[in-house]
Short mmCIF file of C-alpha atoms and ligand atoms in Angstrom, two decimals:
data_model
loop_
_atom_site.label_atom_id
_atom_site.label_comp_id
_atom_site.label_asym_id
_atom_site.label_seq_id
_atom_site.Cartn_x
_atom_site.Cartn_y
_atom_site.Cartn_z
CA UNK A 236 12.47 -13.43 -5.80
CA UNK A 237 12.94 -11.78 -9.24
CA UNK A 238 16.22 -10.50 -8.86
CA UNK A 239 17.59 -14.48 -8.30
CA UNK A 240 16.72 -15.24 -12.26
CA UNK A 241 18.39 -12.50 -13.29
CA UNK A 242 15.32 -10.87 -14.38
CA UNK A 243 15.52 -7.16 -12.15
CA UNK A 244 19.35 -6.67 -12.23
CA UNK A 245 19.18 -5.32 -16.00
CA UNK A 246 16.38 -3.05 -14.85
CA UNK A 247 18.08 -1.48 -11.55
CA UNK A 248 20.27 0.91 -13.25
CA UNK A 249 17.02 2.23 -15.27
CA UNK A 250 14.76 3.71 -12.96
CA UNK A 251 13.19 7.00 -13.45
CA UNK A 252 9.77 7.26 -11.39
CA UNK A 253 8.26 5.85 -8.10
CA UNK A 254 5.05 4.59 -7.22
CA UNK A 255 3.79 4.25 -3.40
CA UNK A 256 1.04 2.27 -1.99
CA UNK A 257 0.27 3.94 0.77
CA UNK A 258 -1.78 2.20 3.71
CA UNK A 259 0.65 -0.05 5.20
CA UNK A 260 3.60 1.47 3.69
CA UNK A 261 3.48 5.18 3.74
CA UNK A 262 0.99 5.49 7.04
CA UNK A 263 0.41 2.75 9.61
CA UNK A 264 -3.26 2.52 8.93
CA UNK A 265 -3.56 -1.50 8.63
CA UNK A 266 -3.62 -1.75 12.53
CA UNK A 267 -7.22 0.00 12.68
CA UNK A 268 -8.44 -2.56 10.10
CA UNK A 269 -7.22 -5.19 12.02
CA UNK A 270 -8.55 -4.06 14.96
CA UNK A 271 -11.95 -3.44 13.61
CA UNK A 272 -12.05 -6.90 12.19
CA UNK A 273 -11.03 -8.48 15.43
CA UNK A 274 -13.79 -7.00 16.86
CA UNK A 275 -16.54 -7.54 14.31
CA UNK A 276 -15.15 -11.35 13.96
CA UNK A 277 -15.28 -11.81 18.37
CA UNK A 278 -19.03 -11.61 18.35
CA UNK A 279 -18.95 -14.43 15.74
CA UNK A 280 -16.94 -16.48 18.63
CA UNK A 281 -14.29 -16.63 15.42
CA UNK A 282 -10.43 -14.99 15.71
CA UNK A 283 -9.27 -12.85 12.94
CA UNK A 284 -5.43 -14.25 11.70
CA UNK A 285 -2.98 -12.96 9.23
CA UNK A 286 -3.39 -15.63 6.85
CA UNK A 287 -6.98 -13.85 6.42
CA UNK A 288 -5.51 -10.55 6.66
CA UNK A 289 -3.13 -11.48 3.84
CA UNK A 290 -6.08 -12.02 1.63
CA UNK A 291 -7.50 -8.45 2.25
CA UNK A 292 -5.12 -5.52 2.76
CA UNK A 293 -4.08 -3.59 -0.56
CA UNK A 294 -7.70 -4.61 -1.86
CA UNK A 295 -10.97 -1.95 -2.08
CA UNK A 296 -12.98 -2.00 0.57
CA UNK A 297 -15.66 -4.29 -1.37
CA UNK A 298 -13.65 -6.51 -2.66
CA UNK A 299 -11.58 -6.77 1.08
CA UNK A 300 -15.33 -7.33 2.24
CA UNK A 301 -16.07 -10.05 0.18
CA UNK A 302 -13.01 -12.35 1.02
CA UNK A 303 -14.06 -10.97 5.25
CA UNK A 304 -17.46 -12.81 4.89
CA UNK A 305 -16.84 -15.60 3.30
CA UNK A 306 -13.57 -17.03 4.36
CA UNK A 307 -14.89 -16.72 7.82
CA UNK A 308 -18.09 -18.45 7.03
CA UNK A 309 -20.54 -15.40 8.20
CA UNK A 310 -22.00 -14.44 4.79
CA UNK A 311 -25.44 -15.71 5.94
CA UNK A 312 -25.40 -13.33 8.87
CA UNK A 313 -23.54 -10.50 7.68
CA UNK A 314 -23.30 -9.60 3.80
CA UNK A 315 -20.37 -7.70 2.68
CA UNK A 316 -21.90 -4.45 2.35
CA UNK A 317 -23.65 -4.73 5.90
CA UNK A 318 -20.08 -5.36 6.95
CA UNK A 319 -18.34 -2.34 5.17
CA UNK A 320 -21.71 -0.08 7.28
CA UNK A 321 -20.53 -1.70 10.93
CA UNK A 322 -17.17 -1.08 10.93
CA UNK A 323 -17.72 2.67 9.32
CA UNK A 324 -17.78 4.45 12.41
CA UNK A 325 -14.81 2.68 14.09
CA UNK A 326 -12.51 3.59 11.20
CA UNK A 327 -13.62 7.04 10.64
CA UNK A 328 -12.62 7.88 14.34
CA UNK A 329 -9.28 5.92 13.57
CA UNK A 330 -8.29 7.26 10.50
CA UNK A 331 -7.43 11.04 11.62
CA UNK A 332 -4.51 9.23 14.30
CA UNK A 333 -2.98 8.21 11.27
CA UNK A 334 1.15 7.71 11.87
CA UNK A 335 3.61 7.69 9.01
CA UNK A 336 5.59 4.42 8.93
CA UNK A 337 9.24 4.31 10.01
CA UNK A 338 11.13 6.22 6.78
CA UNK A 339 8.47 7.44 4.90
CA UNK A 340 9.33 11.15 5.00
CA UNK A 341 12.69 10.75 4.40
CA UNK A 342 12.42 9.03 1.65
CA UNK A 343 9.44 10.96 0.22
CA UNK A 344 11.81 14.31 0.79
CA UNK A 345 14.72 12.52 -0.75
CA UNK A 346 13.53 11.35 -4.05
CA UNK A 347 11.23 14.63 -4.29
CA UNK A 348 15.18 16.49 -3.44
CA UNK A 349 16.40 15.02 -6.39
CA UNK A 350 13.60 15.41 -9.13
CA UNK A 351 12.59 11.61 -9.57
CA UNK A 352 9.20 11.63 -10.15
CA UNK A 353 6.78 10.27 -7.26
CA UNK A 354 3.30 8.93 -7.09
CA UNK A 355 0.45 7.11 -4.60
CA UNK A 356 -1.65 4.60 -6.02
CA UNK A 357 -3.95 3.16 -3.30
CA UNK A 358 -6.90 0.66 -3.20
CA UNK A 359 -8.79 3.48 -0.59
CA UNK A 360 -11.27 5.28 -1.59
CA UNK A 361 -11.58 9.51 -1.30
CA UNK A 362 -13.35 9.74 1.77
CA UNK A 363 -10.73 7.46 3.46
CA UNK A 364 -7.94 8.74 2.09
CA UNK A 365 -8.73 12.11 3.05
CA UNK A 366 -9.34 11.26 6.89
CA UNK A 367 -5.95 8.98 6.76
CA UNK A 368 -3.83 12.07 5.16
CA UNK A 369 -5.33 15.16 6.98
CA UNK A 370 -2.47 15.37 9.45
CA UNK A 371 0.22 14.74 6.62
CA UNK A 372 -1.31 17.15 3.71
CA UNK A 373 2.57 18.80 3.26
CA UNK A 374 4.14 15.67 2.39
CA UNK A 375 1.11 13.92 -0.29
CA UNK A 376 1.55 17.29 -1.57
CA UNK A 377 4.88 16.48 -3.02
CA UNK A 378 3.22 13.85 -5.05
CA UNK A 379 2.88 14.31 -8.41
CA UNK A 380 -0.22 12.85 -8.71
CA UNK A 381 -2.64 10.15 -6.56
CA UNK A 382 -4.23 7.59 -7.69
CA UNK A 383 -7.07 5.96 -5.18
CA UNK A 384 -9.15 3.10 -5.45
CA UNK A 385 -12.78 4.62 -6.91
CA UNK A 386 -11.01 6.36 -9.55
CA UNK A 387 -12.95 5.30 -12.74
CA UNK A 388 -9.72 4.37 -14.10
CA UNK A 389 -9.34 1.40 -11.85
CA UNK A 390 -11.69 -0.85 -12.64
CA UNK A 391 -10.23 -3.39 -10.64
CA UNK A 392 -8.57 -3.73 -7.33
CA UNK A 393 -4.98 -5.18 -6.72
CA UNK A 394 -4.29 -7.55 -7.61
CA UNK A 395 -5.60 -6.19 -11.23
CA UNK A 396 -2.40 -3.85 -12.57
CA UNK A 397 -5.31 -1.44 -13.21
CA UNK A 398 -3.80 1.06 -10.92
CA UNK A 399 -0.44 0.97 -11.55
CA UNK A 400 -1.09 1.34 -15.33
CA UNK A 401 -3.49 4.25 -14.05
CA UNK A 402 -1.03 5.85 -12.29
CA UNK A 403 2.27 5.27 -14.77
CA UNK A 404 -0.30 7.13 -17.41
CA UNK A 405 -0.37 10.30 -15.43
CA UNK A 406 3.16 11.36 -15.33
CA UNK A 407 4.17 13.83 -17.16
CA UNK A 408 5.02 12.74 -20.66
CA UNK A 409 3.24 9.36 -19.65
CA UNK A 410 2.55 6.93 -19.89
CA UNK A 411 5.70 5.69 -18.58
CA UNK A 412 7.56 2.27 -19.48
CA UNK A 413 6.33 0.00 -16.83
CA UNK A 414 9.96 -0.89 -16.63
CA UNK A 415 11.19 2.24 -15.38
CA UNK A 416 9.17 2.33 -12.73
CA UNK A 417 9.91 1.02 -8.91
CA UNK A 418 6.96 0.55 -6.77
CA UNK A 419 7.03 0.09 -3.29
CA UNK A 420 4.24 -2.61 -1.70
CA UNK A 421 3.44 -4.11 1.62
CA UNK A 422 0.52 -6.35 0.42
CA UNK A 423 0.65 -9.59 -1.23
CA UNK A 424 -2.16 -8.20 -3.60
CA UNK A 425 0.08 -4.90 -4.24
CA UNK A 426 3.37 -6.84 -4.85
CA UNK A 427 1.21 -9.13 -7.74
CA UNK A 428 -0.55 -5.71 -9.24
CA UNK A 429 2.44 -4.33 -9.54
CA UNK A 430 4.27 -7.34 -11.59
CA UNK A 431 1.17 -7.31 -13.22
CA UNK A 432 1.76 -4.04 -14.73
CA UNK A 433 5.42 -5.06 -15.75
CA UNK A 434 6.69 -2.87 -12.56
CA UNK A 435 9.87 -4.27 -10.52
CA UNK A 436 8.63 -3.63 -6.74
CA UNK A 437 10.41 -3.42 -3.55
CA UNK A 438 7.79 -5.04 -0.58
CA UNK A 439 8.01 -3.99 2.93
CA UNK A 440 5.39 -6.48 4.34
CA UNK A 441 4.35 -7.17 8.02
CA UNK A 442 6.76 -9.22 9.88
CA UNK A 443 3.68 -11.25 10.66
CA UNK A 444 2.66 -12.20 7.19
CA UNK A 445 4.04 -15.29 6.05
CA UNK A 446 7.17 -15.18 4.03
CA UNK A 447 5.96 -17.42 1.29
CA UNK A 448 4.26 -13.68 -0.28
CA UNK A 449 7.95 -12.68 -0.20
CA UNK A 450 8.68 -14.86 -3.23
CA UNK A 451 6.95 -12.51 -6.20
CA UNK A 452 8.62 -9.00 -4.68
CA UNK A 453 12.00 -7.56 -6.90
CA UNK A 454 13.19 -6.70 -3.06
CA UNK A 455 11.75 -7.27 0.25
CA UNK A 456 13.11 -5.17 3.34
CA UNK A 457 11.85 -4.83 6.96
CA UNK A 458 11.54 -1.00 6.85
CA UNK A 459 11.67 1.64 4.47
CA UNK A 460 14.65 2.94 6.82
CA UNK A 461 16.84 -0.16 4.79
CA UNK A 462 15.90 1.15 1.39
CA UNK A 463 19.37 2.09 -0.52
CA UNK A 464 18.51 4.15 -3.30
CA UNK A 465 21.92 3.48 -4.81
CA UNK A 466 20.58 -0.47 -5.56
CA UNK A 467 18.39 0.50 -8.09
CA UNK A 468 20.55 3.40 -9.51
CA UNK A 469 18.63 6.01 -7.53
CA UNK A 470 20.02 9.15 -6.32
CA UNK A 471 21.93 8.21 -2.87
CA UNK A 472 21.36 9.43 0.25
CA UNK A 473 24.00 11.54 1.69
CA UNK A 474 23.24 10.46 5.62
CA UNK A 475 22.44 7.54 7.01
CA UNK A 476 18.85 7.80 9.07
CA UNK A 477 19.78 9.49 12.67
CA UNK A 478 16.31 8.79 13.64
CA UNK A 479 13.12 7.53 12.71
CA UNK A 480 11.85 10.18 10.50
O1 LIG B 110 -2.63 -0.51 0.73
P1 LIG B 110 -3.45 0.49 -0.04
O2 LIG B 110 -2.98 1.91 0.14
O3 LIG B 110 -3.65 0.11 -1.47
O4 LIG B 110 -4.93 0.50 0.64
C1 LIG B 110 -5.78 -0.61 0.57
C2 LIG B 110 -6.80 -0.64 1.69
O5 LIG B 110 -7.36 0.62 1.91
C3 LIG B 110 -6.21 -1.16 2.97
O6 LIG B 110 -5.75 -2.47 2.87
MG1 LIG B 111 -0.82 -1.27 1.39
#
């Protein structure tokens, strides 16, 4: 990890704004794509694994497609846009269900509390990301700003720093120094975006997604409920978490 050369500890006392992925970190939406895969892959006779799943999540759905068809060896029978057309109406009865993750809200509430500016920047696209947020509209709305994947800005998916840089530009008085800026991941492609940009970036990956992705990630913690503010010179929290909010 980063902070073992040295590299992040200078940085931790300088953060001033937060950027959060948000499928897999903020809402538990990477179970429906899982499941959706599973099932597309099981008429192929082929099993859908998290070394494959690694390769996908935190991408846009094209480029996610891409990697589907042709690391499982279907391209000839299903193309990647065919593919993004089949699972369609699976996910769009999915998405609505959406559950924050473990810590989320308390965190969003807490930095939001205490005036550090906060962000989303997430490979989904509108349509998605409306469906995945409509029962959580109160807390995205103490975002400053969101950032999704078919913004023209982002010409690129994660691992490209496209977003990032996208979404450290619209703060106010941005663009921000890359180095001020925390940004919390739980894809390997959203952990490497994010040191792309020059961001230090706390993961919260999977427990099923092999540890060697840990190795690029500033921090890497099992739930957002471990997150100490006070590491990276953050406003503390004043309770410990009674629950899972
Ligand atoms: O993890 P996010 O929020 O960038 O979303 C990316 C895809 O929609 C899901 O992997
Ligand atoms: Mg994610």
């Amino acid at each position: 990890m980063a902070n073992e050369e040295g590299s992040n500890d200078a940085r931790k006392g300088s953060i001033s704004h937060v950027i959060f992925d948000m499928d897999g970190l903020l809402l538990d939406t990477e179970k429906f794509y899982t499941e959706v895969q599973e099932i597309i892959l099981a008429r192929y006779n082929k099993t859908f694994d998290w070394s494959l799943k690694a390769k996908m999540m935190g991408k846009k759905a094209i480029e996610a497609a891409r990697v589907f068809v042709e690391e499982t060896g279907i391209s000839d029978s299903l193309t990647a846009e065919d593919f993004l057309v089949e699972r369609e109406e699976m996910l769009q009865k999915m998405f609505p269900t959406s559950d924050l993750m473990p810590g989320a809200s308390r965190l969003i509430h807490h930095l939001h509390e205490n005036g550090i500016p906060i962000c989303v920047a997430t490979g989904t696209h509108t349509r998605h990301f409306d469906l995945k947020t409509q029962r959580h509209s109160k807390l995205f709305s103490l975002m400053h700003h969101i950032v999704r994947g078919d913004d023209p800005e982002v010409k690129q998916g994660k691992p490209s720093p496209d977003i990032f840089l996208a979404a450290a530009n619209r703060f106010e008085g941005g663009p921000v120094d890359p180095q001020r800026i925390l940004v919390f991941e739980d894809a390997p492609s959203g952990v490497l975006a994010a040191k792309n940009a020059g961001m230090s970036v706390v993961m919260v990956p999977d427990e099923r997604l092999d540890s060697s992705y840990h190795e690029v990630a500033d921090q890497v913690l099992s739930s957002l409920l471990d997150f100490n503010p006070a590491d990276w010179g953050l406003p503390p929290f004043e309770n410990a978490p009674t629950k899972v909010e």
